[in-house]
């Protein structure tokens, strides 16, 4: 039996005036976040003209952004159906499992390879995360979250694993934004990040690996609950 794709009208945030310089990238980010936050359901058809109207742009940057999203694996173009959302629960679950495996290995390597003079930098990020969590706003904390994980990647001194995690960024950044909109989630994430950071600083490779894996899996479960089980 042939599946029929249905157009879905999802609310996508209009682009601000500063988006003009890199319009395609801004459209790509807006659509990517809409997909990763569950505003478009798997199997739904994306109406390019409607999206262009919502974003206040022409259809050209929308078409370009959709091609980039197809390269990311989030959508696919089907004959006589148009652009269809590919991202679903199973895809998201695999994304989380892959990230847990990669990030936990990198955390273990960071604990083994961190130099004495690098400890202060990691502590400083943790202090900033504590302050941002107490302040209550998600935006700064999202940036610091990415900075924390990026610093661990630097401390691990990986090359091949670093390339693999770069490919995950298209999913990671979107999922973090969804999760950090929840105040309780921000508090839980802080405690977990502190445990990971302290284990790396103490060069406790086993704990660093375990704490990171549990953090990614738990945060991933929260993401699945927020997006697919709401």
JSON list of C-alpha atoms in Angstrom, two decimals:
[
{"chain": "A", "resi": 1, "resn": "UNK", "atom": "CA", "xyz": [0.00, 0.00, 0.00]},
{"chain": "A", "resi": 2, "resn": "UNK", "atom": "CA", "xyz": [1.42, 3.38, -1.05]},
{"chain": "A", "resi": 3, "resn": "UNK", "atom": "CA", "xyz": [1.90, 5.96, 1.71]},
{"chain": "A", "resi": 4, "resn": "UNK", "atom": "CA", "xyz": [0.40, 9.39, 1.08]},
{"chain": "A", "resi": 5, "resn": "UNK", "atom": "CA", "xyz": [2.37, 12.39, 2.28]},
{"chain": "A", "resi": 6, "resn": "UNK", "atom": "CA", "xyz": [0.33, 15.18, 3.79]},
{"chain": "A", "resi": 7, "resn": "UNK", "atom": "CA", "xyz": [1.29, 18.84, 3.88]},
{"chain": "A", "resi": 8, "resn": "UNK", "atom": "CA", "xyz": [1.88, 20.01, 7.44]},
{"chain": "A", "resi": 9, "resn": "UNK", "atom": "CA", "xyz": [1.55, 23.62, 8.51]},
{"chain": "A", "resi": 10, "resn": "UNK", "atom": "CA", "xyz": [4.18, 24.03, 11.21]},
{"chain": "A", "resi": 11, "resn": "UNK", "atom": "CA", "xyz": [4.90, 27.31, 12.94]},
{"chain": "A", "resi": 12, "resn": "UNK", "atom": "CA", "xyz": [8.41, 28.41, 12.04]},
{"chain": "A", "resi": 13, "resn": "UNK", "atom": "CA", "xyz": [9.87, 31.55, 13.60]},
{"chain": "A", "resi": 14, "resn": "UNK", "atom": "CA", "xyz": [10.19, 34.47, 11.11]},
{"chain": "A", "resi": 15, "resn": "UNK", "atom": "CA", "xyz": [13.74, 35.58, 10.39]},
{"chain": "A", "resi": 16, "resn": "UNK", "atom": "CA", "xyz": [14.99, 38.86, 11.81]},
{"chain": "A", "resi": 17, "resn": "UNK", "atom": "CA", "xyz": [16.61, 41.65, 9.75]},
{"chain": "A", "resi": 18, "resn": "UNK", "atom": "CA", "xyz": [20.14, 40.53, 10.64]},
{"chain": "A", "resi": 19, "resn": "UNK", "atom": "CA", "xyz": [19.60, 37.27, 8.78]},
{"chain": "A", "resi": 20, "resn": "UNK", "atom": "CA", "xyz": [20.02, 38.83, 5.34]},
{"chain": "A", "resi": 21, "resn": "UNK", "atom": "CA", "xyz": [23.82, 38.40, 5.13]},
{"chain": "A", "resi": 22, "resn": "UNK", "atom": "CA", "xyz": [23.65, 34.61, 5.34]},
{"chain": "A", "resi": 23, "resn": "UNK", "atom": "CA", "xyz": [20.05, 33.93, 4.45]},
{"chain": "A", "resi": 24, "resn": "UNK", "atom": "CA", "xyz": [20.41, 30.32, 3.39]},
{"chain": "A", "resi": 25, "resn": "UNK", "atom": "CA", "xyz": [22.16, 29.34, 6.63]},
{"chain": "A", "resi": 26, "resn": "UNK", "atom": "CA", "xyz": [19.57, 31.11, 8.75]},
{"chain": "A", "resi": 27, "resn": "UNK", "atom": "CA", "xyz": [16.73, 29.39, 6.89]},
{"chain": "A", "resi": 28, "resn": "UNK", "atom": "CA", "xyz": [18.55, 26.08, 7.27]},
{"chain": "A", "resi": 29, "resn": "UNK", "atom": "CA", "xyz": [18.90, 26.57, 11.02]},
{"chain": "A", "resi": 30, "resn": "UNK", "atom": "CA", "xyz": [15.27, 27.61, 11.44]},
{"chain": "A", "resi": 31, "resn": "UNK", "atom": "CA", "xyz": [13.97, 24.59, 9.53]},
{"chain": "A", "resi": 32, "resn": "UNK", "atom": "CA", "xyz": [16.39, 22.21, 11.21]},
{"chain": "A", "resi": 33, "resn": "UNK", "atom": "CA", "xyz": [15.27, 23.37, 14.64]},
{"chain": "A", "resi": 34, "resn": "UNK", "atom": "CA", "xyz": [11.62, 23.06, 13.63]},
{"chain": "A", "resi": 35, "resn": "UNK", "atom": "CA", "xyz": [12.18, 19.44, 12.56]},
{"chain": "A", "resi": 36, "resn": "UNK", "atom": "CA", "xyz": [14.27, 18.48, 15.59]},
{"chain": "A", "resi": 37, "resn": "UNK", "atom": "CA", "xyz": [11.75, 20.05, 17.98]},
{"chain": "A", "resi": 38, "resn": "UNK", "atom": "CA", "xyz": [8.92, 18.02, 16.49]},
{"chain": "A", "resi": 39, "resn": "UNK", "atom": "CA", "xyz": [7.06, 20.82, 14.70]},
{"chain": "A", "resi": 40, "resn": "UNK", "atom": "CA", "xyz": [7.14, 18.70, 11.55]},
{"chain": "A", "resi": 41, "resn": "UNK", "atom": "CA", "xyz": [6.06, 15.08, 11.88]},
{"chain": "A", "resi": 42, "resn": "UNK", "atom": "CA", "xyz": [7.87, 12.26, 10.09]},
{"chain": "A", "resi": 43, "resn": "UNK", "atom": "CA", "xyz": [6.29, 11.59, 6.71]},
{"chain": "A", "resi": 44, "resn": "UNK", "atom": "CA", "xyz": [4.77, 15.05, 6.35]},
{"chain": "A", "resi": 45, "resn": "UNK", "atom": "CA", "xyz": [5.38, 17.06, 3.19]},
{"chain": "A", "resi": 46, "resn": "UNK", "atom": "CA", "xyz": [7.11, 20.44, 3.44]},
{"chain": "A", "resi": 47, "resn": "UNK", "atom": "CA", "xyz": [5.34, 23.18, 1.50]},
{"chain": "A", "resi": 48, "resn": "UNK", "atom": "CA", "xyz": [8.14, 25.42, 0.21]},
{"chain": "A", "resi": 49, "resn": "UNK", "atom": "CA", "xyz": [5.93, 28.37, -0.68]},
{"chain": "A", "resi": 50, "resn": "UNK", "atom": "CA", "xyz": [4.16, 28.35, 2.68]},
{"chain": "A", "resi": 51, "resn": "UNK", "atom": "CA", "xyz": [7.49, 28.20, 4.50]},
{"chain": "A", "resi": 52, "resn": "UNK", "atom": "CA", "xyz": [8.85, 31.08, 2.47]},
{"chain": "A", "resi": 53, "resn": "UNK", "atom": "CA", "xyz": [5.82, 33.17, 3.43]},
{"chain": "A", "resi": 54, "resn": "UNK", "atom": "CA", "xyz": [6.21, 32.29, 7.13]},
{"chain": "A", "resi": 55, "resn": "UNK", "atom": "CA", "xyz": [9.91, 33.18, 7.09]},
{"chain": "A", "resi": 56, "resn": "UNK", "atom": "CA", "xyz": [9.44, 36.31, 5.01]},
{"chain": "A", "resi": 57, "resn": "UNK", "atom": "CA", "xyz": [11.85, 35.20, 2.28]},
{"chain": "A", "resi": 58, "resn": "UNK", "atom": "CA", "xyz": [11.69, 34.03, -1.33]},
{"chain": "A", "resi": 59, "resn": "UNK", "atom": "CA", "xyz": [11.50, 30.34, -2.16]},
{"chain": "A", "resi": 60, "resn": "UNK", "atom": "CA", "xyz": [15.15, 30.29, -3.33]},
{"chain": "A", "resi": 61, "resn": "UNK", "atom": "CA", "xyz": [16.80, 30.17, 0.15]},
{"chain": "A", "resi": 62, "resn": "UNK", "atom": "CA", "xyz": [14.13, 27.70, 1.25]},
{"chain": "A", "resi": 63, "resn": "UNK", "atom": "CA", "xyz": [14.98, 25.36, -1.64]},
{"chain": "A", "resi": 64, "resn": "UNK", "atom": "CA", "xyz": [18.70, 25.70, -0.84]},
{"chain": "A", "resi": 65, "resn": "UNK", "atom": "CA", "xyz": [18.11, 25.01, 2.85]},
{"chain": "A", "resi": 66, "resn": "UNK", "atom": "CA", "xyz": [16.03, 21.93, 2.04]},
{"chain": "A", "resi": 67, "resn": "UNK", "atom": "CA", "xyz": [18.86, 20.56, -0.09]},
{"chain": "A", "resi": 68, "resn": "UNK", "atom": "CA", "xyz": [21.18, 21.01, 2.88]},
{"chain": "A", "resi": 69, "resn": "UNK", "atom": "CA", "xyz": [18.67, 19.33, 5.19]},
{"chain": "A", "resi": 70, "resn": "UNK", "atom": "CA", "xyz": [18.52, 16.41, 2.77]},
{"chain": "A", "resi": 71, "resn": "UNK", "atom": "CA", "xyz": [22.31, 16.11, 2.99]},
{"chain": "A", "resi": 72, "resn": "UNK", "atom": "CA", "xyz": [21.89, 16.15, 6.79]},
{"chain": "A", "resi": 73, "resn": "UNK", "atom": "CA", "xyz": [19.47, 13.23, 6.50]},
{"chain": "A", "resi": 74, "resn": "UNK", "atom": "CA", "xyz": [16.50, 15.07, 7.99]},
{"chain": "A", "resi": 75, "resn": "UNK", "atom": "CA", "xyz": [14.38, 15.20, 4.82]},
{"chain": "A", "resi": 76, "resn": "UNK", "atom": "CA", "xyz": [14.23, 13.40, 1.49]},
{"chain": "A", "resi": 77, "resn": "UNK", "atom": "CA", "xyz": [12.88, 14.26, -1.94]},
{"chain": "A", "resi": 78, "resn": "UNK", "atom": "CA", "xyz": [10.45, 11.73, -3.38]},
{"chain": "A", "resi": 79, "resn": "UNK", "atom": "CA", "xyz": [9.13, 11.67, -6.96]},
{"chain": "A", "resi": 80, "resn": "UNK", "atom": "CA", "xyz": [5.59, 13.10, -7.21]},
{"chain": "A", "resi": 81, "resn": "UNK", "atom": "CA", "xyz": [5.57, 13.72, -3.45]},
{"chain": "A", "resi": 82, "resn": "UNK", "atom": "CA", "xyz": [8.06, 16.54, -2.95]},
{"chain": "A", "resi": 83, "resn": "UNK", "atom": "CA", "xyz": [10.20, 17.07, 0.15]},
{"chain": "A", "resi": 84, "resn": "UNK", "atom": "CA", "xyz": [9.24, 14.70, 2.97]},
{"chain": "A", "resi": 85, "resn": "UNK", "atom": "CA", "xyz": [10.39, 14.82, 6.61]},
{"chain": "A", "resi": 86, "resn": "UNK", "atom": "CA", "xyz": [12.53, 11.77, 7.33]},
{"chain": "A", "resi": 87, "resn": "UNK", "atom": "CA", "xyz": [13.45, 12.40, 10.96]},
{"chain": "A", "resi": 88, "resn": "UNK", "atom": "CA", "xyz": [11.45, 10.16, 13.31]},
{"chain": "A", "resi": 89, "resn": "UNK", "atom": "CA", "xyz": [11.60, 8.45, 16.71]},
{"chain": "A", "resi": 90, "resn": "UNK", "atom": "CA", "xyz": [13.82, 5.59, 15.53]},
{"chain": "A", "resi": 91, "resn": "UNK", "atom": "CA", "xyz": [16.26, 8.02, 13.91]},
{"chain": "A", "resi": 92, "resn": "UNK", "atom": "CA", "xyz": [16.38, 10.15, 17.05]},
{"chain": "A", "resi": 93, "resn": "UNK", "atom": "CA", "xyz": [16.97, 7.11, 19.25]},
{"chain": "A", "resi": 94, "resn": "UNK", "atom": "CA", "xyz": [19.90, 5.97, 17.09]},
{"chain": "A", "resi": 95, "resn": "UNK", "atom": "CA", "xyz": [21.26, 9.51, 17.16]},
{"chain": "A", "resi": 96, "resn": "UNK", "atom": "CA", "xyz": [21.27, 9.43, 20.97]},
{"chain": "A", "resi": 97, "resn": "UNK", "atom": "CA", "xyz": [22.91, 5.99, 21.18]},
{"chain": "A", "resi": 98, "resn": "UNK", "atom": "CA", "xyz": [25.62, 7.03, 18.73]},
{"chain": "A", "resi": 99, "resn": "UNK", "atom": "CA", "xyz": [26.31, 10.21, 20.67]},
{"chain": "A", "resi": 100, "resn": "UNK", "atom": "CA", "xyz": [26.46, 8.36, 23.99]},
{"chain": "A", "resi": 101, "resn": "UNK", "atom": "CA", "xyz": [29.08, 6.00, 22.59]},
{"chain": "A", "resi": 102, "resn": "UNK", "atom": "CA", "xyz": [31.19, 8.76, 21.02]},
{"chain": "A", "resi": 103, "resn": "UNK", "atom": "CA", "xyz": [31.02, 11.27, 23.85]},
{"chain": "A", "resi": 104, "resn": "UNK", "atom": "CA", "xyz": [31.74, 8.72, 26.59]},
{"chain": "A", "resi": 105, "resn": "UNK", "atom": "CA", "xyz": [34.84, 7.51, 24.75]},
{"chain": "A", "resi": 106, "resn": "UNK", "atom": "CA", "xyz": [36.02, 11.08, 24.25]},
{"chain": "A", "resi": 107, "resn": "UNK", "atom": "CA", "xyz": [35.45, 11.86, 27.94]},
{"chain": "A", "resi": 108, "resn": "UNK", "atom": "CA", "xyz": [37.58, 8.87, 28.93]},
{"chain": "A", "resi": 109, "resn": "UNK", "atom": "CA", "xyz": [40.38, 10.03, 26.63]},
{"chain": "A", "resi": 110, "resn": "UNK", "atom": "CA", "xyz": [40.11, 13.58, 27.98]},
{"chain": "A", "resi": 111, "resn": "UNK", "atom": "CA", "xyz": [40.56, 12.30, 31.54]},
{"chain": "A", "resi": 112, "resn": "UNK", "atom": "CA", "xyz": [43.62, 10.34, 30.45]},
{"chain": "A", "resi": 113, "resn": "UNK", "atom": "CA", "xyz": [45.19, 13.18, 28.47]},
{"chain": "A", "resi": 114, "resn": "UNK", "atom": "CA", "xyz": [44.31, 16.39, 30.33]},
{"chain": "A", "resi": 115, "resn": "UNK", "atom": "CA", "xyz": [47.38, 18.44, 31.27]},
{"chain": "A", "resi": 116, "resn": "UNK", "atom": "CA", "xyz": [47.77, 20.15, 34.63]},
{"chain": "A", "resi": 117, "resn": "UNK", "atom": "CA", "xyz": [47.52, 23.62, 33.08]},
{"chain": "A", "resi": 118, "resn": "UNK", "atom": "CA", "xyz": [44.26, 22.68, 31.33]},
{"chain": "A", "resi": 119, "resn": "UNK", "atom": "CA", "xyz": [42.31, 21.94, 34.49]},
{"chain": "A", "resi": 120, "resn": "UNK", "atom": "CA", "xyz": [41.61, 25.59, 35.32]},
{"chain": "A", "resi": 121, "resn": "UNK", "atom": "CA", "xyz": [39.97, 26.19, 31.95]},
{"chain": "A", "resi": 122, "resn": "UNK", "atom": "CA", "xyz": [37.52, 23.34, 32.45]},
{"chain": "A", "resi": 123, "resn": "UNK", "atom": "CA", "xyz": [36.74, 24.51, 35.99]},
{"chain": "A", "resi": 124, "resn": "UNK", "atom": "CA", "xyz": [36.05, 28.01, 34.65]},
{"chain": "A", "resi": 125, "resn": "UNK", "atom": "CA", "xyz": [33.44, 26.68, 32.23]},
{"chain": "A", "resi": 126, "resn": "UNK", "atom": "CA", "xyz": [31.76, 24.76, 35.06]},
{"chain": "A", "resi": 127, "resn": "UNK", "atom": "CA", "xyz": [31.68, 27.94, 37.16]},
{"chain": "A", "resi": 128, "resn": "UNK", "atom": "CA", "xyz": [30.09, 29.83, 34.27]},
{"chain": "A", "resi": 129, "resn": "UNK", "atom": "CA", "xyz": [27.51, 27.05, 33.88]},
{"chain": "A", "resi": 130, "resn": "UNK", "atom": "CA", "xyz": [26.61, 27.27, 37.57]},
{"chain": "A", "resi": 131, "resn": "UNK", "atom": "CA", "xyz": [26.12, 31.03, 37.28]},
{"chain": "A", "resi": 132, "resn": "UNK", "atom": "CA", "xyz": [24.05, 30.75, 34.08]},
{"chain": "A", "resi": 133, "resn": "UNK", "atom": "CA", "xyz": [21.86, 28.03, 35.61]},
{"chain": "A", "resi": 134, "resn": "UNK", "atom": "CA", "xyz": [21.18, 30.16, 38.68]},
{"chain": "A", "resi": 135, "resn": "UNK", "atom": "CA", "xyz": [20.33, 33.13, 36.43]},
{"chain": "A", "resi": 136, "resn": "UNK", "atom": "CA", "xyz": [17.58, 31.02, 34.89]},
{"chain": "A", "resi": 137, "resn": "UNK", "atom": "CA", "xyz": [17.88, 31.90, 31.19]},
{"chain": "A", "resi": 138, "resn": "UNK", "atom": "CA", "xyz": [18.48, 29.09, 28.69]},
{"chain": "A", "resi": 139, "resn": "UNK", "atom": "CA", "xyz": [20.31, 30.95, 25.90]},
{"chain": "A", "resi": 140, "resn": "UNK", "atom": "CA", "xyz": [23.66, 31.51, 27.63]},
{"chain": "A", "resi": 141, "resn": "UNK", "atom": "CA", "xyz": [23.52, 28.02, 29.10]},
{"chain": "A", "resi": 142, "resn": "UNK", "atom": "CA", "xyz": [23.04, 26.47, 25.66]},
{"chain": "A", "resi": 143, "resn": "UNK", "atom": "CA", "xyz": [26.19, 28.23, 24.46]},
{"chain": "A", "resi": 144, "resn": "UNK", "atom": "CA", "xyz": [28.12, 27.15, 27.57]},
{"chain": "A", "resi": 145, "resn": "UNK", "atom": "CA", "xyz": [26.87, 23.58, 27.17]},
{"chain": "A", "resi": 146, "resn": "UNK", "atom": "CA", "xyz": [28.36, 23.43, 23.70]},
{"chain": "A", "resi": 147, "resn": "UNK", "atom": "CA", "xyz": [31.55, 25.08, 24.95]},
{"chain": "A", "resi": 148, "resn": "UNK", "atom": "CA", "xyz": [31.86, 22.44, 27.69]},
{"chain": "A", "resi": 149, "resn": "UNK", "atom": "CA", "xyz": [31.58, 19.54, 25.27]},
{"chain": "A", "resi": 150, "resn": "UNK", "atom": "CA", "xyz": [33.87, 21.27, 22.77]},
{"chain": "A", "resi": 151, "resn": "UNK", "atom": "CA", "xyz": [36.50, 21.73, 25.50]},
{"chain": "A", "resi": 152, "resn": "UNK", "atom": "CA", "xyz": [36.35, 18.03, 26.34]},
{"chain": "A", "resi": 153, "resn": "UNK", "atom": "CA", "xyz": [36.92, 17.23, 22.67]},
{"chain": "A", "resi": 154, "resn": "UNK", "atom": "CA", "xyz": [40.00, 19.47, 22.70]},
{"chain": "A", "resi": 155, "resn": "UNK", "atom": "CA", "xyz": [41.31, 17.85, 25.88]},
{"chain": "A", "resi": 156, "resn": "UNK", "atom": "CA", "xyz": [40.86, 14.38, 24.35]},
{"chain": "A", "resi": 157, "resn": "UNK", "atom": "CA", "xyz": [43.13, 15.33, 21.42]},
{"chain": "A", "resi": 158, "resn": "UNK", "atom": "CA", "xyz": [41.22, 13.14, 19.00]},
{"chain": "A", "resi": 159, "resn": "UNK", "atom": "CA", "xyz": [41.17, 13.37, 15.23]},
{"chain": "A", "resi": 160, "resn": "UNK", "atom": "CA", "xyz": [38.97, 10.63, 13.79]},
{"chain": "A", "resi": 161, "resn": "UNK", "atom": "CA", "xyz": [36.52, 10.70, 16.70]},
{"chain": "A", "resi": 162, "resn": "UNK", "atom": "CA", "xyz": [36.43, 14.47, 16.39]},
{"chain": "A", "resi": 163, "resn": "UNK", "atom": "CA", "xyz": [35.32, 14.18, 12.78]},
{"chain": "A", "resi": 164, "resn": "UNK", "atom": "CA", "xyz": [32.54, 11.80, 13.79]},
{"chain": "A", "resi": 165, "resn": "UNK", "atom": "CA", "xyz": [31.27, 14.17, 16.47]},
{"chain": "A", "resi": 166, "resn": "UNK", "atom": "CA", "xyz": [31.34, 17.06, 13.99]},
{"chain": "A", "resi": 167, "resn": "UNK", "atom": "CA", "xyz": [28.86, 15.10, 11.86]},
{"chain": "A", "resi": 168, "resn": "UNK", "atom": "CA", "xyz": [26.63, 14.76, 14.94]},
{"chain": "A", "resi": 169, "resn": "UNK", "atom": "CA", "xyz": [26.51, 18.51, 15.52]},
{"chain": "A", "resi": 170, "resn": "UNK", "atom": "CA", "xyz": [23.54, 18.96, 13.21]},
{"chain": "A", "resi": 171, "resn": "UNK", "atom": "CA", "xyz": [21.50, 16.91, 15.68]},
{"chain": "A", "resi": 172, "resn": "UNK", "atom": "CA", "xyz": [23.21, 17.78, 18.96]},
{"chain": "A", "resi": 173, "resn": "UNK", "atom": "CA", "xyz": [22.72, 21.54, 18.81]},
{"chain": "A", "resi": 174, "resn": "UNK", "atom": "CA", "xyz": [19.03, 21.20, 17.97]},
{"chain": "A", "resi": 175, "resn": "UNK", "atom": "CA", "xyz": [18.38, 18.62, 20.68]},
{"chain": "A", "resi": 176, "resn": "UNK", "atom": "CA", "xyz": [20.16, 20.74, 23.31]},
{"chain": "A", "resi": 177, "resn": "UNK", "atom": "CA", "xyz": [17.94, 23.69, 22.52]},
{"chain": "A", "resi": 178, "resn": "UNK", "atom": "CA", "xyz": [14.81, 21.59, 22.99]},
{"chain": "A", "resi": 179, "resn": "UNK", "atom": "CA", "xyz": [16.01, 20.15, 26.30]},
{"chain": "A", "resi": 180, "resn": "UNK", "atom": "CA", "xyz": [17.28, 23.40, 27.82]},
{"chain": "A", "resi": 181, "resn": "UNK", "atom": "CA", "xyz": [13.92, 25.11, 27.46]},
{"chain": "A", "resi": 182, "resn": "UNK", "atom": "CA", "xyz": [12.92, 23.04, 30.53]},
{"chain": "A", "resi": 183, "resn": "UNK", "atom": "CA", "xyz": [14.11, 24.61, 33.86]},
{"chain": "A", "resi": 184, "resn": "UNK", "atom": "CA", "xyz": [14.23, 21.27, 35.69]},
{"chain": "A", "resi": 185, "resn": "UNK", "atom": "CA", "xyz": [16.28, 19.80, 32.88]},
{"chain": "A", "resi": 186, "resn": "UNK", "atom": "CA", "xyz": [18.78, 22.65, 33.19]},
{"chain": "A", "resi": 187, "resn": "UNK", "atom": "CA", "xyz": [19.30, 21.83, 36.87]},
{"chain": "A", "resi": 188, "resn": "UNK", "atom": "CA", "xyz": [19.80, 18.12, 36.18]},
{"chain": "A", "resi": 189, "resn": "UNK", "atom": "CA", "xyz": [22.19, 18.86, 33.34]},
{"chain": "A", "resi": 190, "resn": "UNK", "atom": "CA", "xyz": [24.30, 21.10, 35.57]},
{"chain": "A", "resi": 191, "resn": "UNK", "atom": "CA", "xyz": [24.77, 18.37, 38.19]},
{"chain": "A", "resi": 192, "resn": "UNK", "atom": "CA", "xyz": [25.74, 15.89, 35.49]},
{"chain": "A", "resi": 193, "resn": "UNK", "atom": "CA", "xyz": [28.16, 18.28, 33.80]},
{"chain": "A", "resi": 194, "resn": "UNK", "atom": "CA", "xyz": [29.85, 18.99, 37.13]},
{"chain": "A", "resi": 195, "resn": "UNK", "atom": "CA", "xyz": [30.26, 15.24, 37.75]},
{"chain": "A", "resi": 196, "resn": "UNK", "atom": "CA", "xyz": [31.75, 14.76, 34.29]},
{"chain": "A", "resi": 197, "resn": "UNK", "atom": "CA", "xyz": [34.06, 17.75, 34.61]},
{"chain": "A", "resi": 198, "resn": "UNK", "atom": "CA", "xyz": [35.32, 16.82, 38.06]},
{"chain": "A", "resi": 199, "resn": "UNK", "atom": "CA", "xyz": [36.04, 13.26, 36.92]},
{"chain": "A", "resi": 200, "resn": "UNK", "atom": "CA", "xyz": [38.10, 14.55, 34.00]},
{"chain": "A", "resi": 201, "resn": "UNK", "atom": "CA", "xyz": [39.97, 17.02, 36.20]},
{"chain": "A", "resi": 202, "resn": "UNK", "atom": "CA", "xyz": [40.72, 14.18, 38.65]},
{"chain": "A", "resi": 203, "resn": "UNK", "atom": "CA", "xyz": [41.92, 12.02, 35.71]},
{"chain": "A", "resi": 204, "resn": "UNK", "atom": "CA", "xyz": [39.35, 9.38, 36.67]},
{"chain": "A", "resi": 205, "resn": "UNK", "atom": "CA", "xyz": [38.84, 7.92, 33.21]},
{"chain": "A", "resi": 206, "resn": "UNK", "atom": "CA", "xyz": [36.35, 5.24, 34.26]},
{"chain": "A", "resi": 207, "resn": "UNK", "atom": "CA", "xyz": [34.07, 7.72, 36.05]},
{"chain": "A", "resi": 208, "resn": "UNK", "atom": "CA", "xyz": [34.36, 10.27, 33.24]},
{"chain": "A", "resi": 209, "resn": "UNK", "atom": "CA", "xyz": [33.27, 7.68, 30.69]},
{"chain": "A", "resi": 210, "resn": "UNK", "atom": "CA", "xyz": [30.42, 6.39, 32.87]},
{"chain": "A", "resi": 211, "resn": "UNK", "atom": "CA", "xyz": [29.13, 9.84, 33.85]},
{"chain": "A", "resi": 212, "resn": "UNK", "atom": "CA", "xyz": [29.16, 11.05, 30.25]},
{"chain": "A", "resi": 213, "resn": "UNK", "atom": "CA", "xyz": [27.35, 7.99, 28.93]},
{"chain": "A", "resi": 214, "resn": "UNK", "atom": "CA", "xyz": [24.66, 8.23, 31.61]},
{"chain": "A", "resi": 215, "resn": "UNK", "atom": "CA", "xyz": [24.29, 11.97, 30.99]},
{"chain": "A", "resi": 216, "resn": "UNK", "atom": "CA", "xyz": [23.81, 11.62, 27.23]},
{"chain": "A", "resi": 217, "resn": "UNK", "atom": "CA", "xyz": [21.38, 8.72, 27.60]},
{"chain": "A", "resi": 218, "resn": "UNK", "atom": "CA", "xyz": [19.29, 10.46, 30.27]},
{"chain": "A", "resi": 219, "resn": "UNK", "atom": "CA", "xyz": [19.22, 13.76, 28.39]},
{"chain": "A", "resi": 220, "resn": "UNK", "atom": "CA", "xyz": [18.33, 11.81, 25.26]},
{"chain": "A", "resi": 221, "resn": "UNK", "atom": "CA", "xyz": [15.42, 10.18, 27.05]},
{"chain": "A", "resi": 222, "resn": "UNK", "atom": "CA", "xyz": [14.19, 13.63, 28.08]},
{"chain": "A", "resi": 223, "resn": "UNK", "atom": "CA", "xyz": [14.46, 14.77, 24.47]},
{"chain": "A", "resi": 224, "resn": "UNK", "atom": "CA", "xyz": [12.43, 11.79, 23.24]},
{"chain": "A", "resi": 225, "resn": "UNK", "atom": "CA", "xyz": [9.78, 12.49, 25.88]},
{"chain": "A", "resi": 226, "resn": "UNK", "atom": "CA", "xyz": [9.54, 16.17, 24.95]},
{"chain": "A", "resi": 227, "resn": "UNK", "atom": "CA", "xyz": [9.42, 15.67, 21.18]},
{"chain": "A", "resi": 228, "resn": "UNK", "atom": "CA", "xyz": [7.83, 12.29, 20.52]},
{"chain": "A", "resi": 229, "resn": "UNK", "atom": "CA", "xyz": [5.89, 11.32, 23.66]},
{"chain": "A", "resi": 230, "resn": "UNK", "atom": "CA", "xyz": [4.21, 14.62, 24.49]}
]
